[in-house]
Amino acid sequence: MTHYQDDINAIQELKQANGAGWNAIDPESAARMRAQNRFRTGLEIAQYTADIMRRDMAEYDADSSVYTQSLGVWHGFIGQQKLISIKKHLKTTNKRYLYLSGWMVAALRSEFGPLPDQSMHEKTSVPALIEELYTFLRQADARELDLLFTQLDAARAAGDETAEEFIQSQIDGYETHVVPIIADIDAGFGNPEATYLLAKKMIEAGACAIQIENQVSDEKQCGHQDGKVTVPHEDFIAKLNAVRYAFIELGIDNGIIVARTDSLGAGLTQKLAVTREPGDLGDQYNSFLDVEEIAEGDLGNGDVVIKRDGTLLRPKRLASNLYQFRSGTGEARVVLDCITSLRNGADLLWIETEKPHVEQIAAMVDAIREEIPNAKLVYNNSPSFNWTLSFRQQAYDALAEQGADVSAYDRDKLMSVEYDDTELARLADEKIRTFQRDGAARAGIFHHLITLPTYHTAALSTDDLAKGYFGDEGMLAYVKGVQRREIREGIATVKHQNMAGSDLGDNHKEYFAGEAALKAGGQHNTMNQFS
């Protein structure tokens, strides 16, 4: 007996119990609708996906080759098509997630229009996008199952028991498109209470993993821009606690918190940390400040000073009233941030770097793992990096270190197309190809993501189409560059009416009205041209 058949039987009993008024209800049709709506609430999704992530984290701890991946998406349709593509090409969604980028919410989803990544978009945009993503993923389930149900009916009508049994097994073993979302809450959008309230909305929408960064909410900057301002550890810990309380309150006890540190590129702090005794967490934070030793008589009006080991130290304060850290302290601050976050409720780390360099990341992770052996990262394979230039420079340095002749290359101009067919370029491309595998094995990277890939692919594909369609190619640009490829490569959207639920709706109409149903998928439907 299968779950599908169990549902049919249960609904049959329910129908009988409710008498003649339910005569029109077909138990199998109702069972199909139940199968197509496996997840009834966002909290069900959050629990289901949290369980997946916890299992994947344990598997990675045992074997670093089984790392996880995601692509950032900014619309439910984009997320849906990504998962459909994964299932089509790779046959399973295992170890593949979605990433929700605050940058893309700001740039593409704000009612104010395109904004910089500075937490200026509406807080509610993030939970709204989570809900939208899962709506589209659940619709992908409904559509794909509907196709299987149609095939099942056809096999029954043909009396093909072998086909019927095979299709039934596909229904029984169906793998959902619903996967974990790692969702960006930026710096928490305000004080810890604001962070808690927003985290609840995100979890209720289905988020099982929330990523939060140690920047100041009202001075938050994109991780790959200048002017980043961090907060003392106790401020950040309060927000970690706020997110954990939100998970616990909503019953997602194994929800995941990703603690991001921007300290590698952040040279500023808005306030000094509170310290109660030498060597405590606040004292450690303050020890990285750029200070000058002064005598009591040198104090100026409004000066702020720190006393350490009997000495008065004046932190260097900018006109913006921000304090700056000493140059070269970034990696040490990252290590302290990460150890502190893991000791205070975080599950995963995110270290924002200025370049994709496995050994740079690994050096920091090695230091963290001296204190927390199972520390692991979510890492941003960012489009803000010039991957070609960075890895060609890494290849150049590796060749030079091996004593190879690199005189044919200009290290500062390695992006040039003239180097594309060289040994150095091939070596660099191979390093890019294996970056995720190498980072997982050497640098503790459990999850690799690209924050903004679909922002760039949407722009690139639109540029290709516009260039040809409005140029000499005309309609051929669409037909050759889009539709012909959709047909030949089996892209589901070529039948766009079906993708949007037309056939699913037709079947529902038949459930509801029987032979009287007015269906859209008849012989005059032009989608039949793609059958």
PDB file of C-alpha atoms in Angstrom, residues 155-389:
ATOM      1  CA  ALA A 155      -1.560   4.113 -19.219  1.00  0.00           C
ATOM      2  CA  ARG A 156      -4.757   2.899 -17.563  1.00  0.00           C
ATOM      3  CA  ALA A 157      -6.832   3.795 -20.618  1.00  0.00           C
ATOM      4  CA  ALA A 158      -4.412   1.851 -22.819  1.00  0.00           C
ATOM      5  CA  GLY A 159      -4.448  -1.119 -20.459  1.00  0.00           C
ATOM      6  CA  ASP A 160      -0.644  -0.903 -20.123  1.00  0.00           C
ATOM      7  CA  GLU A 161      -0.073  -2.338 -16.653  1.00  0.00           C
ATOM      8  CA  THR A 162       3.723  -2.126 -16.900  1.00  0.00           C
ATOM      9  CA  ALA A 163       3.591   1.597 -17.672  1.00  0.00           C
ATOM     10  CA  GLU A 164       0.970   2.100 -14.981  1.00  0.00           C
ATOM     11  CA  GLU A 165       3.165   0.416 -12.379  1.00  0.00           C
ATOM     12  CA  PHE A 166       6.210   2.448 -13.423  1.00  0.00           C
ATOM     13  CA  ILE A 167       4.363   5.785 -13.294  1.00  0.00           C
ATOM     14  CA  GLN A 168       2.826   4.833  -9.951  1.00  0.00           C
ATOM     15  CA  SER A 169       6.356   4.256  -8.573  1.00  0.00           C
ATOM     16  CA  GLN A 170       7.388   7.732  -9.760  1.00  0.00           C
ATOM     17  CA  ILE A 171       4.423   9.237  -7.937  1.00  0.00           C
ATOM     18  CA  ASP A 172       5.164   7.286  -4.767  1.00  0.00           C
ATOM     19  CA  GLY A 173       8.857   8.262  -4.801  1.00  0.00           C
ATOM     20  CA  TYR A 174       8.320  11.842  -5.912  1.00  0.00           C
ATOM     21  CA  GLU A 175      11.060  14.307  -4.884  1.00  0.00           C
ATOM     22  CA  THR A 176       9.810  17.792  -4.106  1.00  0.00           C
ATOM     23  CA  HIS A 177      11.274  21.001  -5.545  1.00  0.00           C
ATOM     24  CA  VAL A 178      11.131  22.472  -2.016  1.00  0.00           C
ATOM     25  CA  VAL A 179      14.689  22.904  -0.737  1.00  0.00           C
ATOM     26  CA  PRO A 180      16.327  24.955   2.043  1.00  0.00           C
ATOM     27  CA  ILE A 181      16.614  28.708   1.646  1.00  0.00           C
ATOM     28  CA  ILE A 182      19.457  30.548   3.353  1.00  0.00           C
ATOM     29  CA  ALA A 183      17.888  33.979   3.846  1.00  0.00           C
ATOM     30  CA  ASP A 184      19.769  37.245   4.350  1.00  0.00           C
ATOM     31  CA  ILE A 185      18.519  39.383   7.235  1.00  0.00           C
ATOM     32  CA  ASP A 186      21.381  41.867   6.636  1.00  0.00           C
ATOM     33  CA  ALA A 187      22.446  43.430   9.966  1.00  0.00           C
ATOM     34  CA  GLY A 188      19.056  42.788  11.545  1.00  0.00           C
ATOM     35  CA  PHE A 189      17.243  45.969  10.471  1.00  0.00           C
ATOM     36  CA  GLY A 190      17.431  47.744  13.807  1.00  0.00           C
ATOM     37  CA  ASN A 191      17.753  46.734  17.438  1.00  0.00           C
ATOM     38  CA  PRO A 192      17.487  43.098  18.635  1.00  0.00           C
ATOM     39  CA  GLU A 193      13.698  43.381  19.009  1.00  0.00           C
ATOM     40  CA  ALA A 194      13.423  44.433  15.353  1.00  0.00           C
ATOM     41  CA  THR A 195      15.687  41.519  14.405  1.00  0.00           C
ATOM     42  CA  TYR A 196      13.505  39.092  16.381  1.00  0.00           C
ATOM     43  CA  LEU A 197      10.268  40.334  14.798  1.00  0.00           C
ATOM     44  CA  LEU A 198      11.656  40.143  11.261  1.00  0.00           C
ATOM     45  CA  ALA A 199      13.221  36.721  11.906  1.00  0.00           C
ATOM     46  CA  LYS A 200       9.791  35.418  12.959  1.00  0.00           C
ATOM     47  CA  LYS A 201       8.242  36.632   9.714  1.00  0.00           C
ATOM     48  CA  MET A 202      11.024  34.987   7.715  1.00  0.00           C
ATOM     49  CA  ILE A 203      10.647  31.664   9.544  1.00  0.00           C
ATOM     50  CA  GLU A 204       6.858  31.736   9.212  1.00  0.00           C
ATOM     51  CA  ALA A 205       7.364  32.191   5.470  1.00  0.00           C
ATOM     52  CA  GLY A 206       9.538  29.056   5.393  1.00  0.00           C
ATOM     53  CA  ALA A 207      13.137  30.085   6.103  1.00  0.00           C
ATOM     54  CA  CYS A 208      15.113  27.444   7.990  1.00  0.00           C
ATOM     55  CA  ALA A 209      18.446  29.320   7.857  1.00  0.00           C
ATOM     56  CA  ILE A 210      18.959  33.004   8.603  1.00  0.00           C
ATOM     57  CA  GLN A 211      22.207  34.783   7.821  1.00  0.00           C
ATOM     58  CA  ILE A 212      23.051  37.869   9.881  1.00  0.00           C
ATOM     59  CA  GLU A 213      26.124  40.100   9.710  1.00  0.00           C
ATOM     60  CA  ASN A 214      28.089  42.027  12.340  1.00  0.00           C
ATOM     61  CA  GLN A 215      27.741  45.461  10.759  1.00  0.00           C
ATOM     62  CA  VAL A 216      25.911  48.398  12.311  1.00  0.00           C
ATOM     63  CA  SER A 217      22.299  48.422  11.100  1.00  0.00           C
ATOM     64  CA  ASP A 218      22.138  52.143  10.370  1.00  0.00           C
ATOM     65  CA  GLU A 219      25.553  52.207   8.656  1.00  0.00           C
ATOM     66  CA  LYS A 220      25.302  48.860   6.844  1.00  0.00           C
ATOM     67  CA  GLN A 221      27.192  48.604   3.554  1.00  0.00           C
ATOM     68  CA  CYS A 222      27.475  45.944   0.861  1.00  0.00           C
ATOM     69  CA  GLY A 223      30.109  43.417   1.918  1.00  0.00           C
ATOM     70  CA  HIS A 224      32.287  44.287  -1.069  1.00  0.00           C
ATOM     71  CA  GLN A 225      32.228  48.049  -0.663  1.00  0.00           C
ATOM     72  CA  ASP A 226      34.185  50.401   1.547  1.00  0.00           C
ATOM     73  CA  GLY A 227      33.055  52.130   4.723  1.00  0.00           C
ATOM     74  CA  LYS A 228      31.909  49.057   6.639  1.00  0.00           C
ATOM     75  CA  VAL A 229      31.329  49.545  10.360  1.00  0.00           C
ATOM     76  CA  THR A 230      31.222  46.604  12.783  1.00  0.00           C
ATOM     77  CA  VAL A 231      29.619  46.330  16.207  1.00  0.00           C
ATOM     78  CA  PRO A 232      31.106  45.044  19.492  1.00  0.00           C
ATOM     79  CA  HIS A 233      30.560  41.326  20.047  1.00  0.00           C
ATOM     80  CA  GLU A 234      27.957  41.731  22.778  1.00  0.00           C
ATOM     81  CA  ASP A 235      25.754  43.750  20.423  1.00  0.00           C
ATOM     82  CA  PHE A 236      25.992  41.004  17.825  1.00  0.00           C
ATOM     83  CA  ILE A 237      25.384  38.234  20.353  1.00  0.00           C
ATOM     84  CA  ALA A 238      22.116  39.932  21.339  1.00  0.00           C
ATOM     85  CA  LYS A 239      20.949  39.611  17.721  1.00  0.00           C
ATOM     86  CA  LEU A 240      22.058  35.984  17.501  1.00  0.00           C
ATOM     87  CA  ASN A 241      19.949  35.383  20.598  1.00  0.00           C
ATOM     88  CA  ALA A 242      17.012  37.235  19.047  1.00  0.00           C
ATOM     89  CA  VAL A 243      17.068  34.947  15.992  1.00  0.00           C
ATOM     90  CA  ARG A 244      17.385  31.823  18.150  1.00  0.00           C
ATOM     91  CA  TYR A 245      14.430  32.896  20.306  1.00  0.00           C
ATOM     92  CA  ALA A 246      12.384  33.375  17.127  1.00  0.00           C
ATOM     93  CA  PHE A 247      13.206  29.836  15.965  1.00  0.00           C
ATOM     94  CA  ILE A 248      12.392  28.338  19.365  1.00  0.00           C
ATOM     95  CA  GLU A 249       9.137  30.283  19.779  1.00  0.00           C
ATOM     96  CA  LEU A 250       7.910  28.993  16.416  1.00  0.00           C
ATOM     97  CA  GLY A 251       8.904  25.405  17.175  1.00  0.00           C
ATOM     98  CA  ILE A 252      11.815  25.170  14.702  1.00  0.00           C
ATOM     99  CA  ASP A 253      14.237  24.083  17.408  1.00  0.00           C
ATOM    100  CA  ASN A 254      16.940  23.054  14.935  1.00  0.00           C
ATOM    101  CA  GLY A 255      16.809  26.230  12.827  1.00  0.00           C
ATOM    102  CA  ILE A 256      20.180  27.362  11.492  1.00  0.00           C
ATOM    103  CA  ILE A 257      21.908  30.682  12.200  1.00  0.00           C
ATOM    104  CA  VAL A 258      24.672  31.777   9.849  1.00  0.00           C
ATOM    105  CA  ALA A 259      26.892  34.379  11.543  1.00  0.00           C
ATOM    106  CA  ARG A 260      28.653  36.565   9.023  1.00  0.00           C
ATOM    107  CA  THR A 261      31.696  38.660   9.824  1.00  0.00           C
ATOM    108  CA  ASP A 262      32.681  41.626   7.677  1.00  0.00           C
ATOM    109  CA  SER A 263      35.708  42.395   9.827  1.00  0.00           C
ATOM    110  CA  LEU A 264      38.265  41.471   7.156  1.00  0.00           C
ATOM    111  CA  GLY A 265      37.276  44.524   5.138  1.00  0.00           C
ATOM    112  CA  ALA A 266      35.757  46.664   7.890  1.00  0.00           C
ATOM    113  CA  GLY A 267      38.128  49.218   9.355  1.00  0.00           C
ATOM    114  CA  LEU A 268      35.651  51.111  11.508  1.00  0.00           C
ATOM    115  CA  THR A 269      33.511  50.736  14.616  1.00  0.00           C
ATOM    116  CA  GLN A 270      30.707  52.972  15.786  1.00  0.00           C
ATOM    117  CA  LYS A 271      31.335  52.505  19.477  1.00  0.00           C
ATOM    118  CA  LEU A 272      33.832  51.131  21.933  1.00  0.00           C
ATOM    119  CA  ALA A 273      33.057  47.840  23.609  1.00  0.00           C
ATOM    120  CA  VAL A 274      32.182  47.665  27.287  1.00  0.00           C
ATOM    121  CA  THR A 275      34.977  45.969  29.224  1.00  0.00           C
ATOM    122  CA  ARG A 276      34.828  44.885  32.851  1.00  0.00           C
ATOM    123  CA  GLU A 277      38.200  43.249  33.313  1.00  0.00           C
ATOM    124  CA  PRO A 278      41.439  42.860  31.359  1.00  0.00           C
ATOM    125  CA  GLY A 279      41.232  40.265  28.577  1.00  0.00           C
ATOM    126  CA  ASP A 280      37.437  40.017  28.469  1.00  0.00           C
ATOM    127  CA  LEU A 281      35.575  40.115  25.170  1.00  0.00           C
ATOM    128  CA  GLY A 282      35.139  43.894  25.200  1.00  0.00           C
ATOM    129  CA  ASP A 283      38.808  44.407  26.001  1.00  0.00           C
ATOM    130  CA  GLN A 284      39.794  42.118  23.138  1.00  0.00           C
ATOM    131  CA  TYR A 285      37.592  44.083  20.721  1.00  0.00           C
ATOM    132  CA  ASN A 286      39.066  47.379  21.857  1.00  0.00           C
ATOM    133  CA  SER A 287      42.610  46.012  21.627  1.00  0.00           C
ATOM    134  CA  PHE A 288      42.378  46.202  17.829  1.00  0.00           C
ATOM    135  CA  LEU A 289      41.667  49.952  17.836  1.00  0.00           C
ATOM    136  CA  ASP A 290      44.133  52.390  16.370  1.00  0.00           C
ATOM    137  CA  VAL A 291      45.207  54.353  19.460  1.00  0.00           C
ATOM    138  CA  GLU A 292      47.874  56.775  20.626  1.00  0.00           C
ATOM    139  CA  GLU A 293      49.360  56.877  24.096  1.00  0.00           C
ATOM    140  CA  ILE A 294      48.789  60.158  25.899  1.00  0.00           C
ATOM    141  CA  ALA A 295      49.375  61.733  29.291  1.00  0.00           C
ATOM    142  CA  GLU A 296      46.491  63.022  31.364  1.00  0.00           C
ATOM    143  CA  GLY A 297      47.548  66.574  30.665  1.00  0.00           C
ATOM    144  CA  ASP A 298      47.237  65.980  26.919  1.00  0.00           C
ATOM    145  CA  LEU A 299      43.504  65.305  27.083  1.00  0.00           C
ATOM    146  CA  GLY A 300      41.490  67.583  24.832  1.00  0.00           C
ATOM    147  CA  ASN A 301      37.904  68.722  25.067  1.00  0.00           C
ATOM    148  CA  GLY A 302      35.545  65.785  24.520  1.00  0.00           C
ATOM    149  CA  ASP A 303      38.326  63.217  24.222  1.00  0.00           C
ATOM    150  CA  VAL A 304      37.494  59.563  24.855  1.00  0.00           C
ATOM    151  CA  VAL A 305      40.260  57.448  26.348  1.00  0.00           C
ATOM    152  CA  ILE A 306      40.886  53.821  27.259  1.00  0.00           C
ATOM    153  CA  LYS A 307      43.017  52.820  30.199  1.00  0.00           C
ATOM    154  CA  ARG A 308      45.030  49.643  29.682  1.00  0.00           C
ATOM    155  CA  ASP A 309      47.873  48.389  31.923  1.00  0.00           C
ATOM    156  CA  GLY A 310      48.020  51.756  33.642  1.00  0.00           C
ATOM    157  CA  THR A 311      48.386  53.649  30.362  1.00  0.00           C
ATOM    158  CA  LEU A 312      45.938  56.136  28.833  1.00  0.00           C
ATOM    159  CA  LEU A 313      45.179  55.427  25.193  1.00  0.00           C
ATOM    160  CA  ARG A 314      43.191  57.728  22.909  1.00  0.00           C
ATOM    161  CA  PRO A 315      41.404  55.919  20.055  1.00  0.00           C
ATOM    162  CA  LYS A 316      41.648  57.722  16.733  1.00  0.00           C
ATOM    163  CA  ARG A 317      38.214  59.160  16.034  1.00  0.00           C
ATOM    164  CA  LEU A 318      37.103  60.357  12.609  1.00  0.00           C
ATOM    165  CA  ALA A 319      34.986  63.385  11.799  1.00  0.00           C
ATOM    166  CA  SER A 320      32.067  60.964  11.355  1.00  0.00           C
ATOM    167  CA  ASN A 321      32.454  60.083  15.083  1.00  0.00           C
ATOM    168  CA  LEU A 322      33.563  56.572  14.100  1.00  0.00           C
ATOM    169  CA  TYR A 323      36.656  54.885  15.490  1.00  0.00           C
ATOM    170  CA  GLN A 324      39.131  53.079  13.283  1.00  0.00           C
ATOM    171  CA  PHE A 325      40.938  49.786  13.750  1.00  0.00           C
ATOM    172  CA  ARG A 326      44.655  49.324  13.193  1.00  0.00           C
ATOM    173  CA  SER A 327      45.591  48.299   9.681  1.00  0.00           C
ATOM    174  CA  GLY A 328      46.396  44.610   9.339  1.00  0.00           C
ATOM    175  CA  THR A 329      44.135  43.401  12.157  1.00  0.00           C
ATOM    176  CA  GLY A 330      41.317  42.143   9.933  1.00  0.00           C
ATOM    177  CA  GLU A 331      42.152  38.435   9.966  1.00  0.00           C
ATOM    178  CA  ALA A 332      42.649  38.366  13.745  1.00  0.00           C
ATOM    179  CA  ARG A 333      39.308  40.135  14.235  1.00  0.00           C
ATOM    180  CA  VAL A 334      37.625  37.621  11.900  1.00  0.00           C
ATOM    181  CA  VAL A 335      38.950  34.703  13.943  1.00  0.00           C
ATOM    182  CA  LEU A 336      37.754  36.258  17.202  1.00  0.00           C
ATOM    183  CA  ASP A 337      34.358  37.074  15.662  1.00  0.00           C
ATOM    184  CA  CYS A 338      33.868  33.521  14.428  1.00  0.00           C
ATOM    185  CA  ILE A 339      34.903  31.783  17.635  1.00  0.00           C
ATOM    186  CA  THR A 340      32.692  34.142  19.630  1.00  0.00           C
ATOM    187  CA  SER A 341      29.677  33.590  17.346  1.00  0.00           C
ATOM    188  CA  LEU A 342      29.974  29.801  17.479  1.00  0.00           C
ATOM    189  CA  ARG A 343      30.254  29.937  21.266  1.00  0.00           C
ATOM    190  CA  ASN A 344      27.086  32.009  21.387  1.00  0.00           C
ATOM    191  CA  GLY A 345      24.590  30.090  19.330  1.00  0.00           C
ATOM    192  CA  ALA A 346      25.646  30.385  15.683  1.00  0.00           C
ATOM    193  CA  ASP A 347      25.701  27.172  13.646  1.00  0.00           C
ATOM    194  CA  LEU A 348      27.608  28.245  10.537  1.00  0.00           C
ATOM    195  CA  LEU A 349      30.057  31.018   9.706  1.00  0.00           C
ATOM    196  CA  TRP A 350      30.336  33.405   6.776  1.00  0.00           C
ATOM    197  CA  ILE A 351      33.632  35.206   6.233  1.00  0.00           C
ATOM    198  CA  GLU A 352      33.329  37.956   3.662  1.00  0.00           C
ATOM    199  CA  THR A 353      36.627  38.224   1.791  1.00  0.00           C
ATOM    200  CA  GLU A 354      37.998  40.555  -0.848  1.00  0.00           C
ATOM    201  CA  LYS A 355      39.098  37.767  -3.209  1.00  0.00           C
ATOM    202  CA  PRO A 356      38.494  34.033  -3.734  1.00  0.00           C
ATOM    203  CA  HIS A 357      41.694  32.498  -2.373  1.00  0.00           C
ATOM    204  CA  VAL A 358      41.470  29.054  -0.768  1.00  0.00           C
ATOM    205  CA  GLU A 359      44.621  29.399   1.348  1.00  0.00           C
ATOM    206  CA  GLN A 360      43.611  32.813   2.700  1.00  0.00           C
ATOM    207  CA  ILE A 361      40.271  31.403   3.831  1.00  0.00           C
ATOM    208  CA  ALA A 362      41.892  28.216   5.141  1.00  0.00           C
ATOM    209  CA  ALA A 363      44.375  30.150   7.293  1.00  0.00           C
ATOM    210  CA  MET A 364      41.514  31.795   9.172  1.00  0.00           C
ATOM    211  CA  VAL A 365      39.492  28.580   9.420  1.00  0.00           C
ATOM    212  CA  ASP A 366      42.545  26.710  10.754  1.00  0.00           C
ATOM    213  CA  ALA A 367      42.819  29.246  13.561  1.00  0.00           C
ATOM    214  CA  ILE A 368      39.090  29.015  14.319  1.00  0.00           C
ATOM    215  CA  ARG A 369      39.201  25.217  14.356  1.00  0.00           C
ATOM    216  CA  GLU A 370      41.891  25.260  17.021  1.00  0.00           C
ATOM    217  CA  GLU A 371      39.050  26.352  19.315  1.00  0.00           C
ATOM    218  CA  ILE A 372      35.986  24.935  17.501  1.00  0.00           C
ATOM    219  CA  PRO A 373      37.028  21.782  15.587  1.00  0.00           C
ATOM    220  CA  ASN A 374      33.837  21.383  13.548  1.00  0.00           C
ATOM    221  CA  ALA A 375      33.600  25.044  12.481  1.00  0.00           C
ATOM    222  CA  LYS A 376      32.406  25.337   8.907  1.00  0.00           C
ATOM    223  CA  LEU A 377      31.573  28.075   6.458  1.00  0.00           C
ATOM    224  CA  VAL A 378      28.980  29.371   4.112  1.00  0.00           C
ATOM    225  CA  TYR A 379      31.104  31.132   1.474  1.00  0.00           C
ATOM    226  CA  ASN A 380      30.152  33.783  -1.040  1.00  0.00           C
ATOM    227  CA  ASN A 381      31.525  32.959  -4.503  1.00  0.00           C
ATOM    228  CA  SER A 382      30.812  36.573  -5.269  1.00  0.00           C
ATOM    229  CA  PRO A 383      30.318  38.206  -8.693  1.00  0.00           C
ATOM    230  CA  SER A 384      32.032  41.202  -7.054  1.00  0.00           C
ATOM    231  CA  PHE A 385      35.308  39.311  -7.543  1.00  0.00           C
ATOM    232  CA  ASN A 386      37.036  39.464 -10.903  1.00  0.00           C
ATOM    233  CA  TRP A 387      37.485  35.688 -10.977  1.00  0.00           C
ATOM    234  CA  THR A 388      39.463  35.626 -14.216  1.00  0.00           C
ATOM    235  CA  LEU A 389      42.008  38.213 -13.100  1.00  0.00           C
TER     236      LEU A 389
END
